[in-house]
């Protein structure tokens, strides 16, 4: 597999072409942004952890029949993924109210929702990813009714699976963001899960202490983001218990593990 030219650079990832027109390489950067790019920094080792955690979650989702873009992890920062046409919607799934919804609707932080709530935001940085209704998606043809119905079914299965997976390792899945894309093959088109699922795109709280183990550590200036993401990786069984939490060691560990294979 040959790495080709850069096709797209987002806030946390870069997409490169390959010599196979159906596959691209997804590179995880160490850049962290929040509040639509108003707050930015670089956190050494974040990309390595997100690559590993996202690979773990998407592989597990594949095993329960949720089709997604992951083909395989290439190295500590890169994955080979299927090229899809991204639907320009961020699908937000909430189990507990926190973050933007508490401010927007005056809901008390930590309110447990009776059932999962799906919200839609238009993926448009210039407009600040505005909240939209399902009717807007249909009216402006960002996705069809059939696509939205299929996505909603997938979202509820993904949420059920991830709640259980995290509960098993002492973590509450508070909310998360998903993206989906259209995959064209043999003249047919289907919608599959795309992008990443990591502590950058989920809110994860320790089950007992409610300690935040996600990007809120950066958004809210809580510090210790790498130890928190490392803790998530260790609990999911991706990193060994004895792994040191420093970014440099995470980087070293990943390369040592690969060389042994
Ligand atoms: P919010 O409370 O800021 O709307 O975020 C809800 C969830 O979606 C939270 O887990 C963070 C995630 N998210 C992203 O991954 N990317 C984004 O651009 C936004 C706004 C939220």
Tab-separated table of N, CA, C and O in Angstrom, residues 73-199:
chain	number	residue	atom	x	y	z
A	73	UNK	N	-5.521	-1.128	11.199
A	73	UNK	CA	-4.563	-0.132	11.672
A	73	UNK	C	-3.233	-0.429	11.005
A	73	UNK	O	-2.824	-1.585	10.907
A	74	UNK	N	-2.577	0.635	10.522
A	74	UNK	CA	-1.305	0.470	9.830
A	74	UNK	C	-0.129	0.591	10.784
A	74	UNK	O	0.842	-0.134	10.702
A	75	UNK	N	-0.181	1.577	11.636
A	75	UNK	CA	0.910	1.848	12.585
A	75	UNK	C	0.326	2.691	13.714
A	75	UNK	O	-0.881	2.787	13.839
A	76	UNK	N	1.200	3.292	14.527
A	76	UNK	CA	0.667	3.927	15.736
A	76	UNK	C	-0.199	5.164	15.466
A	76	UNK	O	-0.962	5.574	16.335
A	77	UNK	N	-0.107	5.735	14.295
A	77	UNK	CA	-0.925	6.927	14.025
A	77	UNK	C	-1.861	6.787	12.828
A	77	UNK	O	-2.617	7.709	12.539
A	78	UNK	N	-1.757	5.670	12.103
A	78	UNK	CA	-2.508	5.590	10.853
A	78	UNK	C	-3.364	4.332	10.743
A	78	UNK	O	-2.978	3.264	11.224
A	79	UNK	N	-4.487	4.499	10.034
A	79	UNK	CA	-5.368	3.374	9.714
A	79	UNK	C	-5.672	3.411	8.224
A	79	UNK	O	-5.766	4.491	7.650
A	80	UNK	N	-5.876	2.235	7.640
A	80	UNK	CA	-6.410	2.188	6.281
A	80	UNK	C	-7.921	2.151	6.438
A	80	UNK	O	-8.456	1.342	7.215
A	81	UNK	N	-8.595	3.031	5.729
A	81	UNK	CA	-10.063	3.059	5.799
A	81	UNK	C	-10.646	3.075	4.388
A	81	UNK	O	-9.962	3.431	3.424
A	82	UNK	N	-11.924	2.682	4.296
A	82	UNK	CA	-12.610	2.733	3.004
A	82	UNK	C	-12.986	4.177	2.712
A	82	UNK	O	-13.423	4.905	3.628
A	83	UNK	N	-12.809	4.571	1.458
A	83	UNK	CA	-13.186	5.934	1.062
A	83	UNK	C	-14.708	6.017	0.983
A	83	UNK	O	-15.347	5.232	0.282
A	84	UNK	N	-15.284	6.942	1.744
A	84	UNK	CA	-16.733	7.136	1.692
A	84	UNK	C	-17.027	8.613	1.449
A	84	UNK	O	-16.161	9.468	1.649
A	85	UNK	N	-18.251	8.866	1.038
A	85	UNK	CA	-18.702	10.263	0.916
A	85	UNK	C	-19.381	10.595	2.243
A	85	UNK	O	-20.435	10.045	2.569
A	86	UNK	N	-18.739	11.453	3.015
A	86	UNK	CA	-19.258	11.737	4.357
A	86	UNK	C	-20.586	12.497	4.287
A	86	UNK	O	-20.703	13.488	3.565
A	87	UNK	N	-21.587	12.016	5.011
A	87	UNK	CA	-22.857	12.744	5.142
A	87	UNK	C	-22.556	13.955	6.044
A	87	UNK	O	-21.965	13.796	7.114
A	88	UNK	N	-22.924	15.173	5.613
A	88	UNK	CA	-22.451	16.364	6.347
A	88	UNK	C	-23.218	16.665	7.637
A	88	UNK	O	-23.623	17.793	7.894
A	89	UNK	N	-23.429	15.610	8.427
A	89	UNK	CA	-24.183	15.750	9.682
A	89	UNK	C	-23.372	15.129	10.812
A	89	UNK	O	-22.811	14.046	10.651
A	90	UNK	N	-23.311	15.824	11.970
A	90	UNK	CA	-22.756	15.206	13.178
A	90	UNK	C	-23.953	14.661	13.954
A	90	UNK	O	-24.876	15.410	14.267
A	91	UNK	N	-23.935	13.371	14.194
A	91	UNK	CA	-25.020	12.719	14.937
A	91	UNK	C	-24.579	12.644	16.394
A	91	UNK	O	-23.624	11.954	16.728
A	92	UNK	N	-25.243	13.395	17.257
A	92	UNK	CA	-24.887	13.435	18.681
A	92	UNK	C	-25.852	12.525	19.433
A	92	UNK	O	-27.072	12.620	19.240
A	93	UNK	N	-25.318	11.650	20.256
A	93	UNK	CA	-26.140	10.711	21.023
A	93	UNK	C	-25.923	11.022	22.503
A	93	UNK	O	-24.769	11.077	22.956
A	94	UNK	N	-27.015	11.234	23.232
A	94	UNK	CA	-26.877	11.594	24.653
A	94	UNK	C	-27.621	10.603	25.542
A	94	UNK	O	-28.805	10.324	25.299
A	95	UNK	N	-26.934	10.102	26.561
A	95	UNK	CA	-27.561	9.265	27.588
A	95	UNK	C	-27.766	10.058	28.873
A	95	UNK	O	-28.687	9.805	29.645
A	96	UNK	N	-26.865	11.005	29.102
A	96	UNK	CA	-26.919	11.877	30.280
A	96	UNK	C	-26.717	13.307	29.766
A	96	UNK	O	-25.881	13.537	28.885
A	97	UNK	N	-27.484	14.251	30.291
A	97	UNK	CA	-27.351	15.643	29.822
A	97	UNK	C	-26.126	16.307	30.440
A	97	UNK	O	-25.964	16.326	31.664
A	98	UNK	N	-25.255	16.806	29.582
A	98	UNK	CA	-24.116	17.617	30.005
A	98	UNK	C	-23.684	18.406	28.774
A	98	UNK	O	-24.233	18.212	27.693
A	99	UNK	N	-22.724	19.295	28.912
A	99	UNK	CA	-22.222	20.032	27.740
A	99	UNK	C	-23.259	20.977	27.167
A	99	UNK	O	-24.071	21.564	27.907
A	100	UNK	N	-23.292	21.063	25.830
A	100	UNK	CA	-24.077	22.129	25.186
A	100	UNK	C	-25.570	22.069	25.506
A	100	UNK	O	-26.220	23.106	25.617
A	101	UNK	N	-26.107	20.869	25.686
A	101	UNK	CA	-27.570	20.770	25.894
A	101	UNK	C	-27.988	21.389	27.234
A	101	UNK	O	-29.092	21.937	27.348
A	102	UNK	N	-27.111	21.353	28.209
A	102	UNK	CA	-27.481	21.902	29.530
A	102	UNK	C	-27.590	23.424	29.441
A	102	UNK	O	-28.465	24.026	30.051
A	103	UNK	N	-26.684	24.009	28.621
A	103	UNK	CA	-26.709	25.476	28.468
A	103	UNK	C	-27.872	25.884	27.571
A	103	UNK	O	-28.586	26.835	27.853
A	104	UNK	N	-28.065	25.131	26.480
A	104	UNK	CA	-29.091	25.492	25.492
A	104	UNK	C	-30.496	25.407	26.083
A	104	UNK	O	-31.344	26.240	25.800
A	105	UNK	N	-30.743	24.367	26.906
A	105	UNK	CA	-32.115	24.130	27.373
A	105	UNK	C	-32.269	24.306	28.890
A	105	UNK	O	-33.345	24.048	29.434
A	106	UNK	N	-31.205	24.712	29.564
A	106	UNK	CA	-31.290	24.924	31.013
A	106	UNK	C	-31.534	23.641	31.797
A	106	UNK	O	-32.177	23.645	32.840
A	107	UNK	N	-31.018	22.522	31.272
A	107	UNK	CA	-31.187	21.227	31.950
A	107	UNK	C	-30.048	21.060	32.961
A	107	UNK	O	-28.907	21.443	32.681
A	108	UNK	N	-30.358	20.485	34.107
A	108	UNK	CA	-29.317	20.313	35.131
A	108	UNK	C	-28.252	19.322	34.658
A	108	UNK	O	-28.597	18.247	34.134
A	109	UNK	N	-26.991	19.699	34.835
A	109	UNK	CA	-25.882	18.841	34.431
A	109	UNK	C	-25.988	17.480	35.133
A	109	UNK	O	-26.231	17.425	36.333
A	110	UNK	N	-25.828	16.408	34.379
A	110	UNK	CA	-25.859	15.065	34.976
A	110	UNK	C	-27.238	14.423	34.970
A	110	UNK	O	-27.397	13.298	35.452
A	111	UNK	N	-28.252	15.113	34.425
A	111	UNK	CA	-29.604	14.529	34.361
A	111	UNK	C	-29.590	13.293	33.456
A	111	UNK	O	-29.180	13.367	32.293
A	112	UNK	N	-30.015	12.154	34.013
A	112	UNK	CA	-30.049	10.918	33.221
A	112	UNK	C	-31.299	10.947	32.344
A	112	UNK	O	-32.406	11.211	32.820
A	113	UNK	N	-31.124	10.733	31.045
A	113	UNK	CA	-32.253	10.803	30.112
A	113	UNK	C	-33.032	9.486	30.137
A	113	UNK	O	-32.443	8.412	30.294
A	114	UNK	N	-34.360	9.599	29.967
A	114	UNK	CA	-35.217	8.405	30.018
A	114	UNK	C	-34.843	7.425	28.922
A	114	UNK	O	-34.892	6.229	29.082
A	115	UNK	N	-34.541	7.970	27.755
A	115	UNK	CA	-34.036	7.136	26.660
A	115	UNK	C	-33.024	7.946	25.877
A	115	UNK	O	-32.968	9.178	26.011
A	116	UNK	N	-32.177	7.252	25.051
A	116	UNK	CA	-31.140	8.000	24.345
A	116	UNK	C	-31.742	9.075	23.449
A	116	UNK	O	-32.788	8.855	22.824
A	117	UNK	N	-31.085	10.229	23.438
A	117	UNK	CA	-31.548	11.350	22.607
A	117	UNK	C	-30.565	11.516	21.447
A	117	UNK	O	-29.349	11.579	21.673
A	118	UNK	N	-31.103	11.560	20.222
A	118	UNK	CA	-30.238	11.802	19.057
A	118	UNK	C	-30.457	13.240	18.606
A	118	UNK	O	-31.603	13.673	18.420
A	119	UNK	N	-29.354	13.991	18.470
A	119	UNK	CA	-29.434	15.356	17.937
A	119	UNK	C	-28.631	15.420	16.648
A	119	UNK	O	-27.686	14.649	16.474
A	120	UNK	N	-28.999	16.344	15.771
A	120	UNK	CA	-28.302	16.482	14.493
A	120	UNK	C	-27.669	17.867	14.417
A	120	UNK	O	-28.330	18.866	14.713
A	121	UNK	N	-26.393	17.925	14.003
A	121	UNK	CA	-25.749	19.216	13.754
A	121	UNK	C	-25.209	19.202	12.339
A	121	UNK	O	-24.644	18.196	11.896
A	122	UNK	N	-25.377	20.320	11.641
A	122	UNK	CA	-24.829	20.431	10.287
A	122	UNK	C	-23.317	20.598	10.406
A	122	UNK	O	-22.840	21.435	11.167
A	123	UNK	N	-22.569	19.774	9.649
A	123	UNK	CA	-21.100	19.853	9.702
A	123	UNK	C	-20.651	21.045	8.860
A	123	UNK	O	-20.501	20.932	7.642
A	124	UNK	N	-20.538	22.196	9.504
A	124	UNK	CA	-20.097	23.392	8.790
A	124	UNK	C	-19.423	24.325	9.793
A	124	UNK	O	-20.092	25.034	10.558
A	125	UNK	N	-18.082	24.277	9.788
A	125	UNK	CA	-17.309	25.046	10.763
A	125	UNK	C	-17.629	26.540	10.718
A	125	UNK	O	-17.697	27.196	11.754
A	126	UNK	N	-17.830	27.051	9.479
A	126	UNK	CA	-18.080	28.506	9.357
A	126	UNK	C	-19.361	28.909	10.077
A	126	UNK	O	-19.466	30.003	10.614
A	127	UNK	N	-20.333	28.000	10.092
A	127	UNK	CA	-21.611	28.292	10.767
A	127	UNK	C	-21.600	27.812	12.221
A	127	UNK	O	-22.595	27.951	12.935
A	128	UNK	N	-20.480	27.193	12.658
A	128	UNK	CA	-20.386	26.690	14.034
A	128	UNK	C	-21.217	25.427	14.256
A	128	UNK	O	-21.755	25.214	15.337
A	129	UNK	N	-21.310	24.563	13.230
A	129	UNK	CA	-22.031	23.283	13.330
A	129	UNK	C	-23.409	23.437	13.987
A	129	UNK	O	-23.674	22.867	15.058
A	130	UNK	N	-24.321	24.215	13.365
A	130	UNK	CA	-25.617	24.480	14.026
A	130	UNK	C	-26.489	23.245	14.205
A	130	UNK	O	-26.471	22.337	13.374
A	131	UNK	N	-27.238	23.258	15.304
A	131	UNK	CA	-28.220	22.193	15.580
A	131	UNK	C	-29.342	22.297	14.542
A	131	UNK	O	-29.832	23.392	14.273
A	132	UNK	N	-29.728	21.168	13.965
A	132	UNK	CA	-30.812	21.165	12.972
A	132	UNK	C	-31.800	20.049	13.309
A	132	UNK	O	-31.486	19.174	14.115
A	133	UNK	N	-32.968	20.088	12.661
A	133	UNK	CA	-33.975	19.035	12.851
A	133	UNK	C	-33.848	18.016	11.724
A	133	UNK	O	-33.237	18.301	10.686
A	134	UNK	N	-34.448	16.849	11.940
A	134	UNK	CA	-34.442	15.822	10.895
A	134	UNK	C	-35.070	16.389	9.609
A	134	UNK	O	-34.615	16.103	8.500
A	135	UNK	N	-36.081	17.236	9.775
A	135	UNK	CA	-36.767	17.827	8.613
A	135	UNK	C	-35.816	18.662	7.758
A	135	UNK	O	-35.944	18.721	6.540
A	136	UNK	N	-34.859	19.347	8.401
A	136	UNK	CA	-33.882	20.131	7.613
A	136	UNK	C	-33.032	19.202	6.743
A	136	UNK	O	-32.687	19.541	5.617
A	137	UNK	N	-32.684	18.047	7.310
A	137	UNK	CA	-31.812	17.103	6.575
A	137	UNK	C	-32.513	16.664	5.293
A	137	UNK	O	-31.917	16.632	4.222
A	138	UNK	N	-33.807	16.380	5.421
A	138	UNK	CA	-34.586	15.928	4.262
A	138	UNK	C	-34.813	17.115	3.310
A	138	UNK	O	-34.575	17.004	2.103
A	139	UNK	N	-35.224	18.265	3.874
A	139	UNK	CA	-35.574	19.426	3.039
A	139	UNK	C	-34.393	19.863	2.171
A	139	UNK	O	-34.578	20.254	1.025
A	140	UNK	N	-33.190	19.835	2.738
A	140	UNK	CA	-32.031	20.314	1.987
A	140	UNK	C	-31.215	19.172	1.378
A	140	UNK	O	-30.097	19.376	0.927
A	141	UNK	N	-31.787	17.965	1.453
A	141	UNK	CA	-31.189	16.814	0.776
A	141	UNK	C	-29.778	16.476	1.274
A	141	UNK	O	-28.939	16.034	0.507
A	142	UNK	N	-29.529	16.715	2.562
A	142	UNK	CA	-28.219	16.324	3.107
A	142	UNK	C	-28.165	14.802	3.272
A	142	UNK	O	-27.110	14.210	3.271
A	143	UNK	N	-29.332	14.190	3.447
A	143	UNK	CA	-29.457	12.723	3.447
A	143	UNK	C	-30.917	12.408	3.168
A	143	UNK	O	-31.785	13.265	3.369
A	144	UNK	N	-31.182	11.166	2.713
A	144	UNK	CA	-32.568	10.806	2.418
A	144	UNK	C	-33.244	10.278	3.685
A	144	UNK	O	-32.576	9.910	4.661
A	145	UNK	N	-34.568	10.199	3.646
A	145	UNK	CA	-35.336	9.676	4.790
A	145	UNK	C	-34.890	8.239	5.079
A	145	UNK	O	-34.697	7.863	6.239
A	146	UNK	N	-34.721	7.473	3.997
A	146	UNK	CA	-34.292	6.088	4.134
A	146	UNK	C	-32.912	6.004	4.823
A	146	UNK	O	-32.698	5.188	5.723
A	147	UNK	N	-31.983	6.877	4.408
A	147	UNK	CA	-30.650	6.881	5.033
A	147	UNK	C	-30.749	7.230	6.516
A	147	UNK	O	-30.115	6.589	7.363
A	148	UNK	N	-31.552	8.248	6.833
A	148	UNK	CA	-31.681	8.663	8.235
A	148	UNK	C	-32.295	7.539	9.080
A	148	UNK	O	-31.837	7.269	10.193
A	149	UNK	N	-33.297	6.859	8.528
A	149	UNK	CA	-33.922	5.751	9.276
A	149	UNK	C	-32.900	4.654	9.569
A	149	UNK	O	-32.826	4.124	10.676
A	150	UNK	N	-32.079	4.331	8.546
A	150	UNK	CA	-31.053	3.289	8.740
A	150	UNK	C	-30.007	3.746	9.755
A	150	UNK	O	-29.584	2.982	10.628
A	151	UNK	N	-29.582	5.008	9.639
A	151	UNK	CA	-28.580	5.540	10.566
A	151	UNK	C	-29.106	5.500	12.004
A	151	UNK	O	-28.394	5.096	12.933
A	152	UNK	N	-30.375	5.882	12.187
A	152	UNK	CA	-30.930	5.892	13.550
A	152	UNK	C	-30.933	4.494	14.169
A	152	UNK	O	-30.602	4.326	15.347
A	153	UNK	N	-31.270	3.488	13.349
A	153	UNK	CA	-31.253	2.104	13.857
A	153	UNK	C	-29.829	1.721	14.261
A	153	UNK	O	-29.604	1.106	15.300
A	154	UNK	N	-28.852	2.086	13.391
A	154	UNK	CA	-27.453	1.753	13.704
A	154	UNK	C	-27.005	2.467	14.981
A	154	UNK	O	-26.344	1.883	15.834
A	155	UNK	N	-27.401	3.732	15.102
A	155	UNK	CA	-26.983	4.523	16.274
A	155	UNK	C	-27.451	3.866	17.571
A	155	UNK	O	-26.696	3.767	18.542
A	156	UNK	N	-28.699	3.389	17.592
A	156	UNK	CA	-29.220	2.800	18.833
A	156	UNK	C	-28.485	1.507	19.174
A	156	UNK	O	-28.191	1.229	20.343
A	157	UNK	N	-28.125	0.730	18.147
A	157	UNK	CA	-27.342	-0.502	18.400
A	157	UNK	C	-25.931	-0.150	18.876
A	157	UNK	O	-25.380	-0.781	19.783
A	158	UNK	N	-25.328	0.856	18.234
A	158	UNK	CA	-23.972	1.278	18.629
A	158	UNK	C	-23.992	1.755	20.083
A	158	UNK	O	-23.143	1.394	20.892
A	159	UNK	N	-25.017	2.550	20.412
A	159	UNK	CA	-25.119	3.078	21.775
A	159	UNK	C	-25.266	1.940	22.783
A	159	UNK	O	-24.553	1.903	23.794
A	160	UNK	N	-26.160	0.982	22.508
A	160	UNK	CA	-26.349	-0.158	23.424
A	160	UNK	C	-25.046	-0.912	23.620
A	160	UNK	O	-24.653	-1.236	24.741
A	161	UNK	N	-24.362	-1.179	22.500
A	161	UNK	CA	-23.119	-1.937	22.587
A	161	UNK	C	-22.067	-1.172	23.396
A	161	UNK	O	-21.416	-1.720	24.283
A	162	UNK	N	-21.939	0.115	23.079
A	162	UNK	CA	-20.877	0.891	23.747
A	162	UNK	C	-21.169	1.130	25.223
A	162	UNK	O	-20.257	1.121	26.050
A	163	UNK	N	-22.458	1.305	25.569
A	163	UNK	CA	-22.804	1.466	26.996
A	163	UNK	C	-22.325	0.221	27.751
A	163	UNK	O	-21.668	0.314	28.788
A	164	UNK	N	-22.616	-0.960	27.191
A	164	UNK	CA	-22.245	-2.226	27.844
A	164	UNK	C	-20.738	-2.405	27.902
A	164	UNK	O	-20.197	-2.798	28.937
A	165	UNK	N	-20.079	-2.099	26.789
A	165	UNK	CA	-18.618	-2.261	26.734
A	165	UNK	C	-17.946	-1.390	27.802
A	165	UNK	O	-17.085	-1.844	28.544
A	166	UNK	N	-18.373	-0.127	27.880
A	166	UNK	CA	-17.750	0.773	28.861
A	166	UNK	C	-18.188	0.434	30.287
A	166	UNK	O	-17.378	0.499	31.213
A	167	UNK	N	-19.446	0.051	30.463
A	167	UNK	CA	-19.907	-0.299	31.819
A	167	UNK	C	-19.058	-1.431	32.379
A	167	UNK	O	-18.683	-1.436	33.554
A	168	UNK	N	-18.715	-2.382	31.513
A	168	UNK	CA	-17.902	-3.527	31.932
A	168	UNK	C	-16.519	-3.145	32.446
A	168	UNK	O	-15.867	-3.936	33.121
A	169	UNK	N	-16.062	-1.944	32.095
A	169	UNK	CA	-14.737	-1.527	32.572
A	169	UNK	C	-14.849	-0.281	33.465
A	169	UNK	O	-13.909	0.503	33.602
A	170	UNK	N	-16.040	-0.134	34.066
A	170	UNK	CA	-16.208	0.919	35.078
A	170	UNK	C	-16.279	2.333	34.524
A	170	UNK	O	-15.833	3.288	35.177
A	171	UNK	N	-16.847	2.466	33.315
A	171	UNK	CA	-16.961	3.800	32.703
A	171	UNK	C	-18.404	4.026	32.247
A	171	UNK	O	-19.029	3.134	31.670
A	172	UNK	N	-18.921	5.252	32.512
A	172	UNK	CA	-20.268	5.611	32.031
A	172	UNK	C	-20.135	6.337	30.696
A	172	UNK	O	-19.358	7.295	30.582
A	173	UNK	N	-20.907	5.870	29.689
A	173	UNK	CA	-20.933	6.541	28.387
A	173	UNK	C	-22.000	7.635	28.464
A	173	UNK	O	-23.196	7.360	28.408
A	174	UNK	N	-21.547	8.861	28.596
A	174	UNK	CA	-22.460	9.997	28.805
A	174	UNK	C	-23.075	10.468	27.486
A	174	UNK	O	-24.279	10.579	27.351
A	175	UNK	N	-22.205	10.748	26.504
A	175	UNK	CA	-22.676	11.144	25.172
A	175	UNK	C	-21.549	10.920	24.172
A	175	UNK	O	-20.419	10.623	24.558
A	176	UNK	N	-21.858	11.028	22.899
A	176	UNK	CA	-20.823	10.886	21.874
A	176	UNK	C	-21.331	11.390	20.532
A	176	UNK	O	-22.519	11.669	20.377
A	177	UNK	N	-20.377	11.515	19.598
A	177	UNK	CA	-20.687	12.020	18.257
A	177	UNK	C	-20.300	10.975	17.225
A	177	UNK	O	-19.240	10.340	17.347
A	178	UNK	N	-21.181	10.752	16.250
A	178	UNK	CA	-20.866	9.796	15.183
A	178	UNK	C	-20.987	10.478	13.832
A	178	UNK	O	-21.731	11.450	13.681
A	179	UNK	N	-20.232	9.943	12.861
A	179	UNK	CA	-20.391	10.384	11.474
A	179	UNK	C	-20.580	9.149	10.602
A	179	UNK	O	-20.040	8.085	10.901
A	180	UNK	N	-21.345	9.321	9.552
A	180	UNK	CA	-21.619	8.219	8.632
A	180	UNK	C	-21.263	8.652	7.219
A	180	UNK	O	-21.236	9.843	6.909
A	181	UNK	N	-20.981	7.642	6.356
A	181	UNK	CA	-20.630	7.967	4.971
A	181	UNK	C	-21.265	6.988	4.008
A	181	UNK	O	-21.694	5.897	4.394
A	182	UNK	N	-21.324	7.417	2.756
A	182	UNK	CA	-21.892	6.555	1.699
A	182	UNK	C	-20.765	5.802	1.022
A	182	UNK	O	-19.784	6.401	0.568
A	183	UNK	N	-20.917	4.474	0.997
A	183	UNK	CA	-19.928	3.606	0.350
A	183	UNK	C	-20.524	3.084	-0.942
A	183	UNK	O	-21.629	2.522	-0.933
A	184	UNK	N	-19.804	3.307	-2.037
A	184	UNK	CA	-20.319	2.819	-3.327
A	184	UNK	C	-19.530	1.589	-3.724
A	184	UNK	O	-18.296	1.632	-3.740
A	185	UNK	N	-20.233	0.479	-3.967
A	185	UNK	CA	-19.545	-0.703	-4.483
A	185	UNK	C	-20.498	-1.513	-5.351
A	185	UNK	O	-21.669	-1.680	-4.995
A	186	UNK	N	-19.970	-1.979	-6.476
A	186	UNK	CA	-20.746	-2.757	-7.466
A	186	UNK	C	-22.053	-2.070	-7.854
A	186	UNK	O	-23.104	-2.715	-7.895
A	187	UNK	N	-21.985	-0.783	-8.080
A	187	UNK	CA	-23.169	-0.032	-8.499
A	187	UNK	C	-24.176	0.200	-7.382
A	187	UNK	O	-25.187	0.858	-7.581
A	188	UNK	N	-23.887	-0.359	-6.176
A	188	UNK	CA	-24.820	-0.162	-5.053
A	188	UNK	C	-24.236	0.869	-4.086
A	188	UNK	O	-23.038	1.112	-4.063
A	189	UNK	N	-25.101	1.419	-3.273
A	189	UNK	CA	-24.630	2.389	-2.284
A	189	UNK	C	-25.208	2.058	-0.925
A	189	UNK	O	-26.391	1.757	-0.817
A	190	UNK	N	-24.350	2.073	0.106
A	190	UNK	CA	-24.894	1.854	1.454
A	190	UNK	C	-24.254	2.827	2.425
A	190	UNK	O	-23.161	3.347	2.163
A	191	UNK	N	-24.952	3.057	3.534
A	191	UNK	CA	-24.431	3.985	4.531
A	191	UNK	C	-23.700	3.189	5.609
A	191	UNK	O	-24.246	2.222	6.144
A	192	UNK	N	-22.454	3.585	5.889
A	192	UNK	CA	-21.682	2.889	6.923
A	192	UNK	C	-21.138	3.909	7.939
A	192	UNK	O	-21.049	5.100	7.636
A	193	UNK	N	-20.762	3.408	9.103
A	193	UNK	CA	-20.171	4.255	10.142
A	193	UNK	C	-18.772	4.696	9.685
A	193	UNK	O	-18.016	3.897	9.134
A	194	UNK	N	-18.420	5.968	9.938
A	194	UNK	CA	-17.109	6.472	9.505
A	194	UNK	C	-16.429	7.246	10.649
A	194	UNK	O	-16.810	7.102	11.812
A	195	UNK	N	-15.404	8.011	10.322
A	195	UNK	CA	-14.698	8.893	11.260
A	195	UNK	C	-14.015	8.112	12.389
A	195	UNK	O	-13.346	7.115	12.118
A	196	UNK	N	-14.166	8.536	13.628
A	196	UNK	CA	-13.500	7.882	14.760
A	196	UNK	C	-14.460	7.823	15.945
A	196	UNK	O	-15.423	8.590	16.007
A	197	UNK	N	-14.190	6.901	16.863
A	197	UNK	CA	-14.866	6.904	18.169
A	197	UNK	C	-13.754	6.817	19.208
A	197	UNK	O	-13.012	5.832	19.251
A	198	UNK	N	-13.596	7.871	19.975
A	198	UNK	CA	-12.460	7.955	20.901
A	198	UNK	C	-12.834	8.916	22.038
A	198	UNK	O	-13.905	9.531	21.983
A	199	UNK	N	-11.958	9.095	23.022
A	199	UNK	CA	-12.285	10.073	24.074
A	199	UNK	C	-12.359	11.518	23.548
A	199	UNK	O	-12.827	12.405	24.252
